[in-house]
Amino acid sequence: MRKEYDFSKAQRGPAVASPGKTRITIMLDDDLIEFFRAKAEAQGTGYQTMINATLRATVAEEQGHSSENEPLTVAALRRVLREELHS
């Protein structure tokens, strides 16, 4: 990097927001976090994504929606194949 750059008047830009998502702070039990982290690592996905999917499935079940009516996604197909291969 050049020594002539002057960052003394630089400002940090705003964080890029994810559309349709809200950042929150939530306290979860350690054993739950470890469960989702281990499961996510085994499936090759993020543990926060798994927690979100679990919450979404619970809400859908509570509202009387069945996940069987939803279109099959690549992520869902991979999950099912991994479950079948491991059993």
Rosetta silent file (secondary structure, phi, psi, omega in degrees, C-alpha in Angstrom):
SEQUENCE: MRKEYDFSKAQRGPAVASPGKTRITIMLDDDLIEFFRAKAEAQGTGYQTMINATLRATVAEEQGHSSENEPLTVAALRRVLREELHS
SCORE:     score description
SCORE:     0.000 S_00000001
   1 L     0.000  145.199 -178.005    0.000    0.000    0.000 S_00000001
   2 L   -72.192  146.544 -179.998    1.224    3.477   -0.779 S_00000001
   3 L   -80.298   -9.987 -177.726    2.455    5.629    2.092 S_00000001
   4 L   -82.374  -11.367 -178.438    0.710    8.703    0.651 S_00000001
   5 L   -64.567  135.464  179.633   -2.810    7.520    1.510 S_00000001
   6 L  -117.586  108.765 -179.697   -4.461    9.699    4.138 S_00000001
   7 L  -100.633   12.643 -175.732   -7.225    7.991    6.124 S_00000001
   8 L   -65.039  -26.402 -179.980   -7.467   10.705    8.785 S_00000001
   9 L  -108.477   13.800 -178.877  -10.833   11.950    7.407 S_00000001
  10 L   -72.279  150.090  176.738  -12.189    8.527    6.463 S_00000001
  11 L  -126.367  143.417  177.336  -15.578    7.414    7.727 S_00000001
  12 L   -75.263  134.299  179.270  -16.841    3.918    8.191 S_00000001
  13 L   -77.843  162.165  179.604  -19.710    3.085    5.878 S_00000001
  14 L   -70.486  151.223  176.659  -23.005    1.666    7.131 S_00000001
  15 L   -66.812  142.897  179.753  -23.418   -2.084    7.439 S_00000001
  16 L   -79.197  121.308 -178.687  -25.247   -3.630    4.517 S_00000001
  17 L   -81.308  145.705  174.889  -28.655   -4.821    5.671 S_00000001
  18 L   -87.980  124.153 -179.496  -30.070   -8.148    4.555 S_00000001
  19 L   -65.146  133.952  178.643  -33.504   -7.615    3.025 S_00000001
  20 L    82.929    5.183 -179.435  -36.242   -9.397    4.936 S_00000001
  21 L  -129.584  150.599  179.078  -34.060  -10.037    7.977 S_00000001
  22 L  -127.457  130.527  177.230  -33.585   -8.232   11.266 S_00000001
  23 L   -78.914  128.193  177.540  -30.502   -8.454   13.475 S_00000001
  24 L  -134.140  166.743  171.273  -31.384   -9.248   17.089 S_00000001
  25 L  -112.497  129.181 -177.757  -29.638  -10.382   20.237 S_00000001
  26 L  -137.815  139.949  178.363  -31.103  -13.489   21.831 S_00000001
  27 L   -97.104  120.137  177.852  -29.971  -15.564   24.798 S_00000001
  28 L  -121.484  152.933  178.241  -30.092  -19.316   24.153 S_00000001
  29 L   -64.664  145.625 -177.791  -28.983  -22.186   26.357 S_00000001
  30 H   -58.118  -40.038 -177.944  -25.458  -23.451   25.701 S_00000001
  31 H   -65.772  -32.596  176.409  -26.632  -26.990   24.994 S_00000001
  32 H   -67.340  -44.111  179.581  -28.997  -25.736   22.276 S_00000001
  33 H   -61.971  -44.601 -179.720  -26.258  -23.757   20.589 S_00000001
  34 H   -64.641  -38.120  177.634  -23.885  -26.735   20.688 S_00000001
  35 H   -60.635  -50.110 -177.750  -26.591  -29.022   19.272 S_00000001
  36 H   -68.598  -35.627  178.142  -27.282  -26.723   16.324 S_00000001
  37 H   -64.949  -44.306  179.779  -23.572  -26.052   15.705 S_00000001
  38 H   -64.993  -44.263 -179.991  -22.769  -29.768   15.612 S_00000001
  39 H   -65.348  -41.016  179.950  -25.750  -30.545   13.391 S_00000001
  40 H   -66.031  -40.675  178.949  -24.975  -27.633   11.079 S_00000001
  41 H   -64.137  -40.072  179.049  -21.337  -28.662   10.753 S_00000001
  42 H   -65.474  -32.869 -178.070  -22.375  -32.220    9.868 S_00000001
  43 H   -94.612   -6.244  177.891  -24.766  -30.913    7.205 S_00000001
  44 L    74.256   35.236  178.695  -22.428  -28.213    5.907 S_00000001
  45 L  -133.368  178.509 -179.878  -24.669  -25.263    6.703 S_00000001
  46 L   -87.345  144.837 -178.112  -24.775  -22.443    9.255 S_00000001
  47 H   -69.187  -31.653  178.013  -26.195  -23.014   12.717 S_00000001
  48 H   -68.822  -34.431  175.891  -28.145  -19.747   12.637 S_00000001
  49 H   -63.801  -40.655  179.079  -29.729  -20.857    9.374 S_00000001
  50 H   -66.720  -40.989  177.820  -30.759  -24.122   11.035 S_00000001
  51 H   -62.440  -42.575  178.479  -32.237  -22.306   14.030 S_00000001
  52 H   -61.781  -43.658  179.909  -34.183  -20.055   11.640 S_00000001
  53 H   -64.662  -39.290  178.606  -35.466  -23.075    9.684 S_00000001
  54 H   -65.068  -43.907  177.358  -36.527  -24.812   12.897 S_00000001
  55 H   -63.662  -41.710  179.485  -38.396  -21.727   14.078 S_00000001
  56 H   -62.741  -42.496  178.803  -40.023  -21.338   10.652 S_00000001
  57 H   -64.717  -38.691  178.623  -41.167  -24.997   10.659 S_00000001
  58 H   -65.233  -43.208  178.034  -42.588  -24.590   14.158 S_00000001
  59 H   -64.166  -43.422  179.389  -44.510  -21.468   13.143 S_00000001
  60 H   -62.033  -41.237  178.207  -45.808  -23.178    9.992 S_00000001
  61 H   -64.875  -41.591  179.106  -46.947  -26.167   12.050 S_00000001
  62 H   -63.376  -35.917 -179.294  -48.610  -23.873   14.578 S_00000001
  63 L   -86.145    0.023  176.773  -50.436  -22.068   11.792 S_00000001
  64 L    85.361   12.638  177.215  -51.571  -25.338   10.266 S_00000001
  65 L   -90.687  143.581  177.461  -49.346  -25.227    7.203 S_00000001
  66 L  -102.070  137.155  177.627  -47.611  -28.364    6.090 S_00000001
  67 H   -72.859  -12.241  178.812  -44.038  -28.252    4.844 S_00000001
  68 H   -70.034  -20.671 -179.792  -45.002  -31.014    2.385 S_00000001
  69 H   -85.610   -8.842 -178.972  -46.824  -28.437    0.259 S_00000001
  70 L   -81.215  150.986  178.879  -43.709  -26.296   -0.162 S_00000001
  71 L   -66.567  149.614  179.415  -41.540  -26.677   -3.252 S_00000001
  72 L   -76.591  122.091  178.620  -38.473  -28.875   -2.952 S_00000001
  73 L  -100.177  166.341  178.542  -35.346  -26.759   -2.723 S_00000001
  74 H   -62.452  -41.562 -179.829  -31.760  -27.803   -3.313 S_00000001
  75 H   -63.059  -41.890  179.583  -31.009  -27.336    0.395 S_00000001
  76 H   -66.824  -40.748  178.971  -33.955  -29.529    1.403 S_00000001
  77 H   -62.542  -43.856  177.985  -32.956  -32.204   -1.110 S_00000001
  78 H   -61.318  -42.593  179.715  -29.386  -32.221    0.197 S_00000001
  79 H   -60.911  -46.185 -178.874  -30.654  -32.508    3.775 S_00000001
  80 H   -64.270  -43.018  179.072  -32.885  -35.467    2.912 S_00000001
  81 H   -63.445  -41.326  177.713  -30.119  -37.213    0.990 S_00000001
  82 H   -62.622  -43.164  178.992  -27.660  -36.756    3.862 S_00000001
  83 H   -61.546  -41.684 -178.883  -30.207  -38.132    6.335 S_00000001
  84 H   -69.941  -38.874 -179.975  -30.845  -41.163    4.129 S_00000001
  85 H   -68.821  -31.734 -178.871  -27.149  -41.841    3.531 S_00000001
  86 H   -78.682  -19.400 -178.573  -26.345  -41.665    7.256 S_00000001
  87 L   -98.197    0.000    0.000  -29.063  -44.158    8.212 S_00000001
